[in-house]
Amino acid sequence: MRHCEDGDTRLANLRFDNSPAALRLWNLLLTEEDRLRQARAEGKLLVGVMKDLGTAAVLAWSLPDVVAFYPDGAWWTPCIMESNQRLLEVADSLGVPESFCPVRAMLGAFVTQEHFPLPDLLVCSVGATCDDFSSIAQRLEGMGHPITWWEMPHRRSPDSDEAYVTLTNGACVPVEQVECVETELERIGQVMATAAHTQLTEQRLREGIVRANRVRRLLDELRQEVFMAEPCPLPALEMLIAEMLSIHYCSDFDETEQVLQELLAEVERRVTARQGVLPADAARLFWVNPVADLRVMNLLEDLGGRICGTDYMLGHALDLLPEDEPPLHALALAALADPMVGSAAQRAERICREVQHFRAQAVLVSRIPGASHCATEGAVIADVIRTRLDLPVIEIEVPSVTDAMEPTLGTRLQALVETIKGVQTAC
Amino acid sequence: MIEVVYSGPLVPAEWIAAHGMHPRCVRPMPRSDSRFGPQTGVCPFARAFAEYAAVPGGQTSCPPRDSLAVFATTCDQMRRIAEFAPNAFVMNVPATWQTPTAERMYAAELHRLSRWLRAHGGSEPCTAAFQQPCGTDFQPVSHLDRVRLGVIGGPIPDDSPFTGWIEEVGGTLVLDGTDGGPRTQPWIDTSRFHDDPIAELTRAYLSVPSIHHRPNHRIFEWLRTHASAARVQGIILRRYVWCDLWHAEARRFGEVLDVPLLDLEVDGNEATDPRVRGRIASFLEMLTPCAAREA
């Protein structure tokens, strides 16, 4: 209620899981800005890590008195605050209109400074990244916010005579690409350490990786339990938020660990009691890409579907980091495993494996309005899924606030659910 | 001689030529009726080039041809549409340019391109025939009674009526800052190229001010300097729909330049859409009284 009164008015339109664990999850998410201000007041270094979703944050969190967060997360502010804060209008006024991804709200957040405190340091991955984010980040720099850019090469398969390594997602890449990313991570790590007046030692990095893996293991267990159980023990909305914790722990690592442990305990209790939040015959969907409007997670379940498998563009933040490799090398292996860094076909291969593992009955690709990767990836992913698995695939576009188009979205989701259930009945 | 087509300005034509192949920069005209690849959200120029590279006839309206294609990762649109041309070479061009990593990465890609060219019929690289071109293809013609315009933005298609329209409505193009124009033609030291082509090409191409570079301040510096030298009275930012890299900077270009800027978005209908020509004409009408006063 207090978050609603503070301006997060979308919360009144969302349906939440009715458990103390879920309540603690939402409180963690919605109090992040307060924690960042507290960290600033305590003299900690605030590092805004941008775009790479999960690797640079591990570097930063390995340093004492450093708090890392993703300003990219501002893309949900127009949804949660139902555009009350006019962040998108601010972006419009800067010449970054709705043909760009909703992450343009980040520009608005930097201008108004009414959300997160301005970071002391900004680092941003660039290269094999979407154009809209790269452009928006460049506009930030043009507005007087210095950025330390680091190169993320387009992931490619090794030539037949090239030395290669295996990434955390199982893909193989040439050694030279891993060496490139490793060098870049070392460089930005040194920039962070210098700004924090400390040293980024190998020991600290190893400890940071071990800590990160604790969160990743919890998430993996949670995903396995939730996506495999019948009936569904935890709604898609809470699962989406939980997965997002993997990228920077919502600026509170210890609380993230506690929240995930409680969620997992609640899920295990429900699974044992065969207690579900959705009907047992809910259509099983694999969902690709995060939604700009969280309400859509509820909508799918209202219409008889459930999410059992996800690719929210952060699969590399869910995979365990190798603890038996030199730490920077381990982080480079993870960074290059980013599904957005390679081809859509490679991304689709992983989706196929997970669809089969989680026994999904269809795949839904959620387009992010204006995102450059969404122009072509849906077609490639759909083609691979249909060819390899002979499953239905649909693409929908989800803007930041879907109220006006909910009937249209609902019709499409309902059609997909009915198609799945029709196949179920026939079988 | 085997032809290698490319469109990206940071693809080293000199290196392709050094392998005994014929590099050809292709800027096909986007077509709104193209059914190649996905339709929504795709840059029309990226689609046009990918169709040219992937379809045996180039674009379906062209005669059949047999050539190789090189894509550059200088934008996400090109990086991703390259998946629809599976036999093409995708050159990993770094977005950063100030670090040893960027240099190593570009150099490594030159080595990899060399291996690919040789695997597809090219010879061992030979730099003996290289000569730095004396000038560029763009030759501004100065008409005292016309409004002096500059153009920046994405590549102008080979068959585009764009520059002709500028002349028709009373302007004269005195500065070409588009991708593929003089801004993106590197100066290569001939003797250094002969001694160490990889190092010299890396130096030369990373020195090109590109909109995709991070940071990208050099392109603003280039534009300020050259617009002033050419006494430009107005600038047209000609950008493709869905091209975020140029679109995001439109406001900033307007802020840093001392002359009016026309932000012109074009799609696959450029050749037939009267609105594009109309907007250019309106822009010139606005500039003409200023130009007359200056004269």
XYZ file of C-alpha atoms in Angstrom, chain B:
295
model
C 38.102 -11.778 -60.863
C 35.854 -12.717 -57.941
C 33.707 -9.879 -56.718
C 33.237 -9.157 -52.999
C 30.319 -6.892 -52.180
C 30.030 -4.914 -48.994
C 28.219 -1.842 -47.739
C 29.842 -1.043 -44.411
C 32.290 1.864 -44.528
C 34.722 0.126 -42.175
C 35.125 -2.914 -44.404
C 38.645 -2.577 -45.837
C 38.320 -2.628 -49.608
C 42.098 -2.366 -49.904
C 42.510 -5.646 -48.077
C 40.028 -7.380 -50.335
C 41.847 -6.039 -53.391
C 45.161 -7.209 -51.953
C 43.792 -10.761 -52.195
C 43.277 -10.418 -55.922
C 39.539 -9.890 -55.630
C 37.352 -7.036 -56.724
C 35.771 -5.145 -53.814
C 32.520 -3.421 -54.677
C 30.672 -1.155 -52.294
C 26.992 -1.770 -52.896
C 24.239 0.495 -51.677
C 21.064 -1.035 -53.048
C 17.903 0.987 -53.109
C 15.486 -0.182 -50.414
C 12.173 -1.348 -51.814
C 8.970 -1.091 -49.849
C 7.596 -4.162 -51.635
C 10.493 -6.361 -50.587
C 9.373 -9.513 -48.802
C 12.871 -10.504 -47.783
C 13.215 -11.265 -44.087
C 11.031 -9.873 -41.300
C 9.082 -6.750 -42.115
C 8.518 -4.762 -38.921
C 11.353 -2.915 -37.253
C 14.032 -3.715 -39.835
C 16.153 -0.918 -41.250
C 15.257 -0.768 -44.965
C 18.878 -0.341 -46.010
C 19.988 -3.338 -43.952
C 17.239 -5.399 -45.543
C 18.151 -4.200 -49.029
C 21.801 -5.130 -48.605
C 21.003 -8.489 -47.037
C 18.622 -9.284 -49.860
C 21.283 -8.281 -52.351
C 23.830 -10.484 -50.600
C 21.590 -13.483 -50.003
C 19.454 -13.760 -53.096
C 21.308 -15.215 -56.114
C 19.950 -12.493 -58.324
C 20.981 -9.757 -55.939
C 17.605 -8.230 -55.521
C 15.009 -10.187 -57.389
C 14.828 -7.511 -60.047
C 18.539 -7.804 -60.868
C 20.271 -10.211 -63.217
C 21.912 -13.247 -61.580
C 25.377 -12.745 -60.183
C 27.958 -14.752 -58.347
C 29.837 -12.881 -55.677
C 30.853 -12.979 -52.044
C 29.451 -10.658 -49.394
C 30.878 -9.052 -46.281
C 28.723 -7.614 -43.514
C 30.097 -5.379 -40.756
C 28.825 -5.323 -37.181
C 28.747 -1.529 -37.099
C 25.075 -1.621 -36.195
C 22.787 -4.175 -34.617
C 20.509 -4.120 -37.630
C 23.311 -5.293 -39.917
C 24.676 -7.713 -37.315
C 21.331 -9.449 -37.077
C 20.127 -9.285 -40.671
C 23.378 -11.017 -41.635
C 21.809 -14.205 -40.277
C 19.594 -14.164 -43.351
C 22.688 -14.319 -45.606
C 24.311 -17.436 -44.179
C 27.215 -17.634 -46.615
C 28.398 -14.094 -45.984
C 31.367 -13.064 -43.873
C 30.415 -11.084 -40.773
C 33.258 -8.773 -39.878
C 33.384 -8.004 -36.169
C 34.134 -4.281 -36.188
C 34.732 -2.950 -32.669
C 32.535 -0.194 -31.280
C 35.321 1.037 -29.029
C 38.340 2.598 -30.723
C 40.681 3.974 -28.091
C 41.944 0.779 -26.465
C 44.537 -1.854 -27.346
C 41.651 -4.350 -27.305
C 39.932 -2.525 -30.144
C 43.131 -2.528 -32.173
C 43.777 -6.215 -31.533
C 40.198 -7.056 -32.385
C 40.225 -5.222 -35.724
C 43.610 -6.689 -36.628
C 42.397 -10.181 -35.752
C 39.391 -9.672 -37.999
C 41.673 -8.675 -40.876
C 43.541 -11.955 -40.432
C 40.257 -13.860 -40.301
C 38.922 -12.053 -43.383
C 42.132 -12.962 -45.173
C 41.655 -16.647 -44.359
C 38.060 -16.488 -45.561
C 38.954 -14.725 -48.799
C 41.679 -17.265 -49.507
C 39.287 -20.116 -48.773
C 36.921 -18.634 -51.373
C 39.367 -18.235 -54.196
C 41.472 -15.276 -53.148
C 45.246 -15.195 -53.362
C 47.826 -14.610 -50.695
C 47.690 -10.894 -49.876
C 49.903 -8.731 -52.031
C 50.129 -5.016 -51.341
C 52.384 -4.007 -54.224
C 49.599 -2.671 -56.413
C 48.075 -0.431 -53.732
C 48.022 3.292 -54.309
C 46.256 5.723 -52.002
C 43.511 7.348 -54.084
C 44.240 11.005 -54.771
C 40.771 12.200 -53.911
C 37.277 11.058 -53.269
C 34.367 10.423 -55.568
C 32.526 13.378 -54.056
C 33.318 16.575 -55.890
C 31.338 19.493 -54.545
C 30.333 21.960 -57.209
C 30.007 25.457 -55.979
C 27.104 27.478 -57.296
C 27.117 30.952 -55.872
C 23.403 31.365 -56.315
C 22.428 28.138 -54.527
C 21.991 27.191 -50.910
C 25.036 25.293 -49.680
C 23.968 22.085 -48.021
C 25.638 19.291 -46.169
C 24.216 15.810 -45.663
C 24.986 13.322 -42.913
C 23.498 9.982 -42.014
C 23.293 6.477 -43.363
C 24.426 5.355 -46.806
C 22.724 6.984 -49.787
C 21.659 4.261 -52.235
C 23.445 4.152 -55.550
C 20.237 4.864 -57.478
C 18.814 7.383 -55.061
C 17.342 10.574 -56.527
C 18.288 12.366 -53.297
C 21.230 14.454 -54.506
C 19.413 15.242 -57.739
C 16.448 16.575 -55.776
C 18.728 18.900 -53.852
C 19.910 20.414 -57.109
C 16.377 20.600 -58.494
C 15.050 22.611 -55.579
C 17.866 25.127 -55.583
C 20.488 23.625 -53.328
C 24.006 22.446 -53.914
C 25.628 19.680 -51.966
C 28.994 20.885 -50.665
C 29.540 18.416 -47.828
C 28.903 14.692 -47.822
C 29.143 13.315 -44.290
C 27.175 10.136 -44.934
C 28.365 6.602 -44.357
C 30.278 5.724 -47.495
C 31.169 9.329 -48.254
C 34.493 11.132 -47.705
C 34.146 11.050 -43.917
C 34.455 7.288 -43.923
C 37.282 6.991 -46.450
C 40.451 6.457 -44.443
C 43.801 7.859 -45.365
C 46.223 4.990 -45.752
C 49.966 5.516 -45.796
C 51.189 3.634 -48.853
C 54.628 2.729 -47.554
C 53.295 1.630 -44.157
C 50.654 -0.414 -45.958
C 53.319 -2.152 -47.968
C 55.381 -2.846 -44.849
C 52.615 -3.987 -42.514
C 49.157 -3.878 -44.088
C 47.391 -5.217 -41.015
C 48.795 -2.557 -38.709
C 48.236 0.253 -41.192
C 44.665 -0.759 -42.024
C 43.879 -1.095 -38.326
C 45.229 2.374 -37.635
C 43.486 3.876 -40.639
C 40.057 2.355 -40.165
C 39.890 2.905 -36.411
C 40.638 6.560 -37.109
C 37.461 6.940 -39.177
C 34.848 8.892 -37.184
C 31.823 6.627 -37.118
C 28.387 7.073 -35.568
C 28.623 3.591 -34.052
C 31.833 4.330 -32.133
C 31.726 4.700 -28.380
C 32.443 7.409 -27.506
C 31.342 9.090 -30.725
C 32.513 12.662 -30.181
C 34.834 12.528 -33.207
C 31.927 12.562 -35.621
C 30.679 15.823 -34.104
C 34.177 17.298 -34.293
C 34.459 16.232 -37.922
C 31.113 17.743 -38.780
C 31.810 21.060 -37.055
C 35.167 21.386 -38.778
C 34.060 20.397 -42.254
C 30.745 22.244 -42.138
C 32.611 25.397 -41.277
C 35.233 24.857 -43.979
C 32.572 24.193 -46.617
C 30.538 27.203 -45.452
C 27.497 25.031 -45.149
C 24.241 26.905 -44.692
C 22.104 23.933 -43.746
C 22.541 20.246 -42.894
C 20.247 17.369 -43.775
C 20.383 14.369 -41.464
C 19.176 11.644 -43.796
C 18.490 8.570 -41.677
C 16.669 5.346 -42.252
C 13.598 4.454 -40.270
C 14.608 2.167 -37.371
C 18.188 3.410 -37.469
C 18.668 4.209 -33.796
C 22.328 5.225 -34.047
C 21.648 8.313 -36.178
C 18.166 8.997 -34.815
C 19.314 9.318 -31.219
C 21.873 11.955 -32.152
C 19.587 14.149 -34.250
C 18.885 16.484 -31.368
C 22.560 16.698 -30.470
C 23.575 17.462 -34.060
C 21.111 20.306 -34.036
C 22.560 21.617 -30.786
C 26.229 21.542 -31.792
C 25.920 22.929 -35.311
C 25.560 26.622 -36.036
C 23.285 26.008 -38.995
C 19.731 24.698 -39.321
C 19.290 20.927 -39.406
C 16.617 18.969 -41.265
C 15.968 15.601 -39.616
C 14.785 13.515 -42.559
C 13.603 9.959 -41.987
C 13.465 7.800 -45.098
C 12.041 4.349 -45.678
C 11.767 2.022 -48.629
C 9.615 4.497 -50.517
C 12.208 7.203 -50.963
C 12.352 7.006 -54.737
C 8.606 7.383 -55.138
C 7.494 9.287 -52.049
C 6.951 12.975 -52.890
C 7.124 13.889 -49.228
C 10.905 13.467 -49.083
C 11.467 15.855 -51.973
C 8.849 18.162 -50.526
C 10.601 18.332 -47.179
C 13.910 19.135 -48.839
C 12.231 21.866 -50.837
C 10.618 23.325 -47.718
C 13.949 23.279 -45.934
C 15.562 25.188 -48.750
C 12.726 27.699 -48.837
C 13.430 28.389 -45.200
C 17.149 28.768 -45.863
C 16.947 30.798 -49.046
C 16.293 34.217 -47.440
C 19.269 33.601 -45.113
C 21.452 32.574 -48.025
C 20.452 35.670 -49.974
C 21.398 37.895 -47.062
C 24.790 36.207 -46.768
C 25.381 36.654 -50.486
